[in-house]
PDB file of C-alpha atoms and ligand atoms in Angstrom:
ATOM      1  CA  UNK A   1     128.439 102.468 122.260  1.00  0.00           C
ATOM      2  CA  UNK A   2     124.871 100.450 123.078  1.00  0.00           C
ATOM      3  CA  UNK A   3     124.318  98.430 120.284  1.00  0.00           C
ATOM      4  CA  UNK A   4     120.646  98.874 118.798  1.00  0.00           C
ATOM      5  CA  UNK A   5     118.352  95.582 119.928  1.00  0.00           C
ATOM      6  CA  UNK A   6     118.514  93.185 117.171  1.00  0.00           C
ATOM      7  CA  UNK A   7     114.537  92.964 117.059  1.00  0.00           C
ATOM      8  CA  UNK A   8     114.327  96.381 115.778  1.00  0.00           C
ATOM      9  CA  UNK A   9     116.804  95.605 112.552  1.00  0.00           C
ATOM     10  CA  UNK A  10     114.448  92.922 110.612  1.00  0.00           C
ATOM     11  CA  UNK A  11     115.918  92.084 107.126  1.00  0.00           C
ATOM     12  CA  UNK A  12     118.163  93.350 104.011  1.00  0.00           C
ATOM     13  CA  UNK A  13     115.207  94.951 102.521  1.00  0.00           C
ATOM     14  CA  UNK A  14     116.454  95.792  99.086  1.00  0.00           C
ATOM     15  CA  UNK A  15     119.512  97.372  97.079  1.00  0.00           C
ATOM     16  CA  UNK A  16     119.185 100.460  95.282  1.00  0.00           C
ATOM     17  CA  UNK A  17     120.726 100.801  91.868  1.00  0.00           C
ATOM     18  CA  UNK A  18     121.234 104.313  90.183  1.00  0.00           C
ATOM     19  CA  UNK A  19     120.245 104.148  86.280  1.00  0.00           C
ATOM     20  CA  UNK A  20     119.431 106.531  83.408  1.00  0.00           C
ATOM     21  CA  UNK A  21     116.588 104.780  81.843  1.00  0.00           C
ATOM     22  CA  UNK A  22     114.175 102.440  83.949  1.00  0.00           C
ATOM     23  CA  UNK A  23     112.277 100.976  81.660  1.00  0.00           C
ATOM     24  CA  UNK A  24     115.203 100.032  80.022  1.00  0.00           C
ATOM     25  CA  UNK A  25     116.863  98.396  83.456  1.00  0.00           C
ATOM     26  CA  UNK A  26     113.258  96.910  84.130  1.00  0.00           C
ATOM     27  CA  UNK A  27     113.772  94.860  80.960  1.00  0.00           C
ATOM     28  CA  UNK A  28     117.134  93.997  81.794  1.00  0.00           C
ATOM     29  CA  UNK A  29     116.863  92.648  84.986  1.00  0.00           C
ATOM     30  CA  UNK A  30     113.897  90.753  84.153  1.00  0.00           C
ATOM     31  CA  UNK A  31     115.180  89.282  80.601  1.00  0.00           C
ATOM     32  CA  UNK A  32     118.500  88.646  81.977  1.00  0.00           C
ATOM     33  CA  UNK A  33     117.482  87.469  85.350  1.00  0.00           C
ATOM     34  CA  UNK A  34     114.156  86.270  85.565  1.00  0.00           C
ATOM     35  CA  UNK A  35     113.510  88.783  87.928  1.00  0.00           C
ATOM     36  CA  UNK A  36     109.790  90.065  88.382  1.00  0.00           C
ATOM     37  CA  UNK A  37     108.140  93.522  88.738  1.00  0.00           C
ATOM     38  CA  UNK A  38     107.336  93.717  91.876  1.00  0.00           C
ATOM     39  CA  UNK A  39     105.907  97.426  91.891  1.00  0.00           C
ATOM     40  CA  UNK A  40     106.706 100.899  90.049  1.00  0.00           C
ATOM     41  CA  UNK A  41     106.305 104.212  91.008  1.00  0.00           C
ATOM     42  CA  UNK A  42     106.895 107.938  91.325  1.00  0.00           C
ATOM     43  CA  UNK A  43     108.358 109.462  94.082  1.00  0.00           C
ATOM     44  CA  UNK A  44     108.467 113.450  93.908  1.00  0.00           C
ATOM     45  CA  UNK A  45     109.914 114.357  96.803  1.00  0.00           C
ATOM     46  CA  UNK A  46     112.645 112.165  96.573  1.00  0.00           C
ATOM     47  CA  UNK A  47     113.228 113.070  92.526  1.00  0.00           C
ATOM     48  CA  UNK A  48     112.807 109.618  91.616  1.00  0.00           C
ATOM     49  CA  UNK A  49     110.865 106.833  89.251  1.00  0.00           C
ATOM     50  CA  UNK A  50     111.427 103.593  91.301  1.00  0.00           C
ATOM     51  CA  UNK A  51     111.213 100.020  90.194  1.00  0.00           C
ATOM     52  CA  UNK A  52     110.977  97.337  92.941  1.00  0.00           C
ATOM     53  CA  UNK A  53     112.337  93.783  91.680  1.00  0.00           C
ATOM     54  CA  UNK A  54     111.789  90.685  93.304  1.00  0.00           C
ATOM     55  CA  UNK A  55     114.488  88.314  93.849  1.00  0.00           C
ATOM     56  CA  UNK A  56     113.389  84.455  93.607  1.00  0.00           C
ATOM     57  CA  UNK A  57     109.865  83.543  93.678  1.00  0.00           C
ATOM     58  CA  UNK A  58     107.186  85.968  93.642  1.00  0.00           C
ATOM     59  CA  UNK A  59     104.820  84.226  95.556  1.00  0.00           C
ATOM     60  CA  UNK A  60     106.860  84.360  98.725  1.00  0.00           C
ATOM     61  CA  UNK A  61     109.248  87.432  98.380  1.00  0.00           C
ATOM     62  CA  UNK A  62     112.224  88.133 100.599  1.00  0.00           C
ATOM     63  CA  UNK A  63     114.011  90.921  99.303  1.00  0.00           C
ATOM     64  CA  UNK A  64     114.149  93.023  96.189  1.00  0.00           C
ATOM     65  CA  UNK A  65     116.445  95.007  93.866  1.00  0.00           C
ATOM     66  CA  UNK A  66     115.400  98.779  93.557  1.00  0.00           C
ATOM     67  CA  UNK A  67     115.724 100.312  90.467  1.00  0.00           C
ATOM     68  CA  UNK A  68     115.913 104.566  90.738  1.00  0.00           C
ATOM     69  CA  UNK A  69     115.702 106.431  88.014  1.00  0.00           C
ATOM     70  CA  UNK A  70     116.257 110.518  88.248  1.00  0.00           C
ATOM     71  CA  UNK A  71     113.032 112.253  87.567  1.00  0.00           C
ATOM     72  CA  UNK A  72     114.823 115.435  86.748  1.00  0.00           C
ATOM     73  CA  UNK A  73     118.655 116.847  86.918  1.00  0.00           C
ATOM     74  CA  UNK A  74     118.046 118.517  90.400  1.00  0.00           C
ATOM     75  CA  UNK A  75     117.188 114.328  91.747  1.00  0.00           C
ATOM     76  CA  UNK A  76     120.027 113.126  93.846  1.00  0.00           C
ATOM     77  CA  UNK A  77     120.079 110.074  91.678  1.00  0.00           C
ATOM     78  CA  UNK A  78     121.195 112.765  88.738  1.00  0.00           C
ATOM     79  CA  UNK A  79     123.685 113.801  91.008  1.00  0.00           C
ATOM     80  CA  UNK A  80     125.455 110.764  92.114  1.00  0.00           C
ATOM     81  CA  UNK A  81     125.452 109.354  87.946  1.00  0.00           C
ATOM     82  CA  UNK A  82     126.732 112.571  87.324  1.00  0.00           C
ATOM     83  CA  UNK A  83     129.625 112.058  89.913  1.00  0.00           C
ATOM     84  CA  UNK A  84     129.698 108.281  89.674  1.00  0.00           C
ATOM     85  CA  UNK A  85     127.728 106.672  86.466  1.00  0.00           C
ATOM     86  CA  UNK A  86     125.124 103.787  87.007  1.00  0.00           C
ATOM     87  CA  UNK A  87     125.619 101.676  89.880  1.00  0.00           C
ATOM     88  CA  UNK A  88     125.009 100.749  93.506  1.00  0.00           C
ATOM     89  CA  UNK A  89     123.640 103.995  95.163  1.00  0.00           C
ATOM     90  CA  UNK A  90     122.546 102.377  98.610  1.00  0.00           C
ATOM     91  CA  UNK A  91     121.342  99.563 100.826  1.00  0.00           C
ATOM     92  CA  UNK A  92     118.184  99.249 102.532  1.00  0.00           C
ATOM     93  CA  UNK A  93     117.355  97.434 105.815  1.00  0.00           C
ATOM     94  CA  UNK A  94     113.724  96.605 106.767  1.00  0.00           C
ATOM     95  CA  UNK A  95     113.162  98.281 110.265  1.00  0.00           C
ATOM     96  CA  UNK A  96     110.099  97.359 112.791  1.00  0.00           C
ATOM     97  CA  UNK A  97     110.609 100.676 114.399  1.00  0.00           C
ATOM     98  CA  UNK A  98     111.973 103.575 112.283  1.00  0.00           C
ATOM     99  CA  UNK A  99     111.490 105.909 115.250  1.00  0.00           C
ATOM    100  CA  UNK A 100     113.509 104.171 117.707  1.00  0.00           C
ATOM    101  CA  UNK A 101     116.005 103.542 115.576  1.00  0.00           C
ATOM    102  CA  UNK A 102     116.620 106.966 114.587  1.00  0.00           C
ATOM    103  CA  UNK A 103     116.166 107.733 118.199  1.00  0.00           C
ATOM    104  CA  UNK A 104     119.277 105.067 119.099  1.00  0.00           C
ATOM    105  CA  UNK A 105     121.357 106.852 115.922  1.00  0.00           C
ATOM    106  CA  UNK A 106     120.766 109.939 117.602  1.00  0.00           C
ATOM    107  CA  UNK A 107     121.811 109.413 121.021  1.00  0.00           C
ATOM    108  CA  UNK A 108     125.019 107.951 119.342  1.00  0.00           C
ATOM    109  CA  UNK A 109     125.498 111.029 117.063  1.00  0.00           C
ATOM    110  CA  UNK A 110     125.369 109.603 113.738  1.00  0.00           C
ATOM    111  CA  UNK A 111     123.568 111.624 111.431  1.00  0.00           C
ATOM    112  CA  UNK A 112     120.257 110.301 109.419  1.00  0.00           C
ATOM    113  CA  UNK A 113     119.374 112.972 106.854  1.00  0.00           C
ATOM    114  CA  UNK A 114     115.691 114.083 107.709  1.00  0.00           C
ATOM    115  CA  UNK A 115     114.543 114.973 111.197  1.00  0.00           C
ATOM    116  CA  UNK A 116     111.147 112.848 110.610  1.00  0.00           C
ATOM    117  CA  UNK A 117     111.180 109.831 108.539  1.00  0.00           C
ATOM    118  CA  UNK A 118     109.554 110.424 104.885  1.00  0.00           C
ATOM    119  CA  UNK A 119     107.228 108.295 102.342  1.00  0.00           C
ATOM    120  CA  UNK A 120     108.346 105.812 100.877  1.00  0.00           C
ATOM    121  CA  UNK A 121     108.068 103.383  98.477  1.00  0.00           C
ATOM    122  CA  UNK A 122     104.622 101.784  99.016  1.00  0.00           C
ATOM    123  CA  UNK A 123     103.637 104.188 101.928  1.00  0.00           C
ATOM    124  CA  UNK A 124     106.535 103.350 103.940  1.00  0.00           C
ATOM    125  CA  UNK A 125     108.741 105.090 106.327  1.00  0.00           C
ATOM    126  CA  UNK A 126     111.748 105.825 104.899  1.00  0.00           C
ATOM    127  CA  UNK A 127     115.152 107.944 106.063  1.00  0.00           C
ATOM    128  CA  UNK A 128     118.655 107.501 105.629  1.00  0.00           C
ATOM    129  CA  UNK A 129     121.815 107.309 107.238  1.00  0.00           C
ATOM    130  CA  UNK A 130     124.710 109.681 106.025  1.00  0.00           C
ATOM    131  CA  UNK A 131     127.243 107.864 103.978  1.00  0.00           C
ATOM    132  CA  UNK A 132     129.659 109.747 106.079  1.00  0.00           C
ATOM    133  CA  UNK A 133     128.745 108.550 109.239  1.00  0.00           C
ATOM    134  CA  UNK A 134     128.895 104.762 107.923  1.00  0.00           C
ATOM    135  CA  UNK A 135     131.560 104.097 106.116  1.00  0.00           C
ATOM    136  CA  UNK A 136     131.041 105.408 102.915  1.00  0.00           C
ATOM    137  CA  UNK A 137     127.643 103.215 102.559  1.00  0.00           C
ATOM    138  CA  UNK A 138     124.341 105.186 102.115  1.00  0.00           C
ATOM    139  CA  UNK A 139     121.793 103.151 104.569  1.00  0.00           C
ATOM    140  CA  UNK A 140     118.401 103.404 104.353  1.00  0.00           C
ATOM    141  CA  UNK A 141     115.836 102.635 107.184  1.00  0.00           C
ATOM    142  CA  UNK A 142     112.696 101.107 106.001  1.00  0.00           C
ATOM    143  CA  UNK A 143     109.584 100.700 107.977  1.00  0.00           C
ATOM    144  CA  UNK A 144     106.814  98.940 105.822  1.00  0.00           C
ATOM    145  CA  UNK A 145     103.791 100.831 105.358  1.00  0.00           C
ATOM    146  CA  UNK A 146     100.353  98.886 107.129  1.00  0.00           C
TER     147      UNK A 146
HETATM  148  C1  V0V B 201     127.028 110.726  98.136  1.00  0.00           C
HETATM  149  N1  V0V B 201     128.053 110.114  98.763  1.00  0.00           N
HETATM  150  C2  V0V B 201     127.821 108.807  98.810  1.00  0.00           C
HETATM  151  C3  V0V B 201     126.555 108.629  98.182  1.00  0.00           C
HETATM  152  N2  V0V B 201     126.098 109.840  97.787  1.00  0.00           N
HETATM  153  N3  V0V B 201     128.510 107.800  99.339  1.00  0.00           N
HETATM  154  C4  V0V B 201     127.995 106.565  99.230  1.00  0.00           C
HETATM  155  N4  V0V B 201     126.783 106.304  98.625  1.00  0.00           N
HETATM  156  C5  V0V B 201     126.061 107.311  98.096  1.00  0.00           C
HETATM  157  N5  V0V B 201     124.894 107.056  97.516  1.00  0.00           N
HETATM  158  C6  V0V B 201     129.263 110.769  99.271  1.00  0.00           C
HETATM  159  C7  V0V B 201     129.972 111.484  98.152  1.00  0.00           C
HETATM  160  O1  V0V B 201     130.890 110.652  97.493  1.00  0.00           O
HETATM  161  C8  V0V B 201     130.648 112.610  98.886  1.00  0.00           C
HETATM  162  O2  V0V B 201     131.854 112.177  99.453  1.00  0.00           O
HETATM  163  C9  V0V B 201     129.676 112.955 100.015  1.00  0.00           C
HETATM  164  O3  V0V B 201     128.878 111.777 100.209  1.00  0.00           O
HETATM  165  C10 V0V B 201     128.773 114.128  99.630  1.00  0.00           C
HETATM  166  O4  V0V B 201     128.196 113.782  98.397  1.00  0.00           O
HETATM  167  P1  V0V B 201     127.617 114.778  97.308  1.00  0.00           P
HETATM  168  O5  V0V B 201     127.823 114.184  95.982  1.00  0.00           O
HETATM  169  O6  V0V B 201     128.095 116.169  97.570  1.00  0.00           O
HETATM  170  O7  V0V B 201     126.096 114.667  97.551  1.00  0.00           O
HETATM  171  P2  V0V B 201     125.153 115.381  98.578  1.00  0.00           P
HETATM  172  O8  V0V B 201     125.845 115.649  99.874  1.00  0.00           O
HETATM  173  O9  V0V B 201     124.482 116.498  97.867  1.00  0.00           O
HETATM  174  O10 V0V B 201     124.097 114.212  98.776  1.00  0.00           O
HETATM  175  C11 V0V B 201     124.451 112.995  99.332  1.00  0.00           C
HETATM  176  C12 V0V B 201     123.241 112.510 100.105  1.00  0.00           C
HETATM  177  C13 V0V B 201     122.052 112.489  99.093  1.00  0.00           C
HETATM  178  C14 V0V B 201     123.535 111.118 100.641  1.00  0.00           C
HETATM  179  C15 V0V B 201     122.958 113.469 101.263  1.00  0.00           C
HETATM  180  O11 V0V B 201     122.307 111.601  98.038  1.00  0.00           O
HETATM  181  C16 V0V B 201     120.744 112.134  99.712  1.00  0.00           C
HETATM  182  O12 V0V B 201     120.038 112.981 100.261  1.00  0.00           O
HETATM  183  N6  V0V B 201     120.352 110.826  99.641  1.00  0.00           N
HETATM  184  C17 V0V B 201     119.140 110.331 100.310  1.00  0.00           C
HETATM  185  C18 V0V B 201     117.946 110.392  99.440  1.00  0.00           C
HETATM  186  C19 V0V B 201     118.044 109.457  98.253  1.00  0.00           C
HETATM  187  O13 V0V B 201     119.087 108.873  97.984  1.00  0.00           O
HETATM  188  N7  V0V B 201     116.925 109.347  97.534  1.00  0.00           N
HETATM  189  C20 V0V B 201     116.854 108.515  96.339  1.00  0.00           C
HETATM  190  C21 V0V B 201     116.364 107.169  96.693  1.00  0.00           C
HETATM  191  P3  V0V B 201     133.207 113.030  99.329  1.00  0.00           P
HETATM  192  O14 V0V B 201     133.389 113.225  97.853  1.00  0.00           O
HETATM  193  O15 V0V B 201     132.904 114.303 100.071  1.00  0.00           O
HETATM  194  O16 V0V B 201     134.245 112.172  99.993  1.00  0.00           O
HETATM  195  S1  V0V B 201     114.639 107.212  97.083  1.00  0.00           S
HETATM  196  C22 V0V B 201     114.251 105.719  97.822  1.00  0.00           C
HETATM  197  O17 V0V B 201     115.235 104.957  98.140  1.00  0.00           O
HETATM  198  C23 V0V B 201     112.915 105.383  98.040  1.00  0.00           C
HETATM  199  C24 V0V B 201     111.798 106.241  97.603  1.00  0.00           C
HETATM  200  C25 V0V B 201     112.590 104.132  98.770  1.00  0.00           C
HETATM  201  O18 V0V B 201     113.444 103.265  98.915  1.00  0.00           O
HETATM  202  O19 V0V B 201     111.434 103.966  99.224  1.00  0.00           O
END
């Protein structure tokens, strides 16, 4: 297999945590912490209320702890406490080209889950890589809105 060019991989972007109650793990992670909100929002399509935390200072941010919340019982988030409880649902890399790197996945048949990346948190480009296809480990591709 062709490894994919390391320019196209940028950063560990975030880490997404499955919990019940947001507001709840937004005041956790911040009064145990010290973390900071970084931004909040609702994201229909992919059934969830998202919190994004910044690790270390806020002035100069590097990465972030994502907080997902299910908006409803049909939200995969729903699903996988259902199946799993609270915890680490995936990990996020920060990606300067989503479409060649689902392009690269592609021609290597691993599967990501849409056929065109979707929005994001923040207006970015997000998709996914199958947890079966990578070793249990549900990757997100991340592509920073403008
Ligand atoms: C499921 N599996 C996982 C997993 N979810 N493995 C590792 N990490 C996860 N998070 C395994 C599960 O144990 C099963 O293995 C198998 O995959 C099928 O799981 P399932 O429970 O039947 O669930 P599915 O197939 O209905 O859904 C799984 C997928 C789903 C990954 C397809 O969760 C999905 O579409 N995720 C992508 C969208 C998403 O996560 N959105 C929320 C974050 P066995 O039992 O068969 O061995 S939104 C977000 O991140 C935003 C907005 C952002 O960052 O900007």
């Amino acid at each position: 297999m062709t490894a994919l060019p390391t320019h196209l991989f940028e950063a560990l972007d975030h880490v997404g945590i499955a919990v019940t109650d947001l507001d709840e793990a937004i005041a956790f992670y911040r009064d145990t912490y010290g973390m900071t909100l970084a931004h909040e929002e609702t994201n229909p399509e992919q059934g969830v209320r998202e919190a994004m935390m910044t690790v270390g200072d806020p002035e100069h941010p590097h990465s972030h702890i994502q907080l997902l919340a299910p908006l409803d019982e049909s939200s995969t988030i729903a699903k996988f406490i259902d199946k799993n409880g609270p915890g680490l649902q995936q990990m996020a890399v920060r990606v300067t080209d989503i479409d060649a790197v689902m392009a690269h996945l592609a021609a290597h048949d691993i599967r990501v889950l849409y056929p065109e990346p979707k929005k994001g948190t923040a207006h970015s480009r997000i998709n996914f890589v199958h947890p079966k296809d990578a070793g249990g480990v549900l990757l997100e591709l991340t592509q920073p809105g403008k």
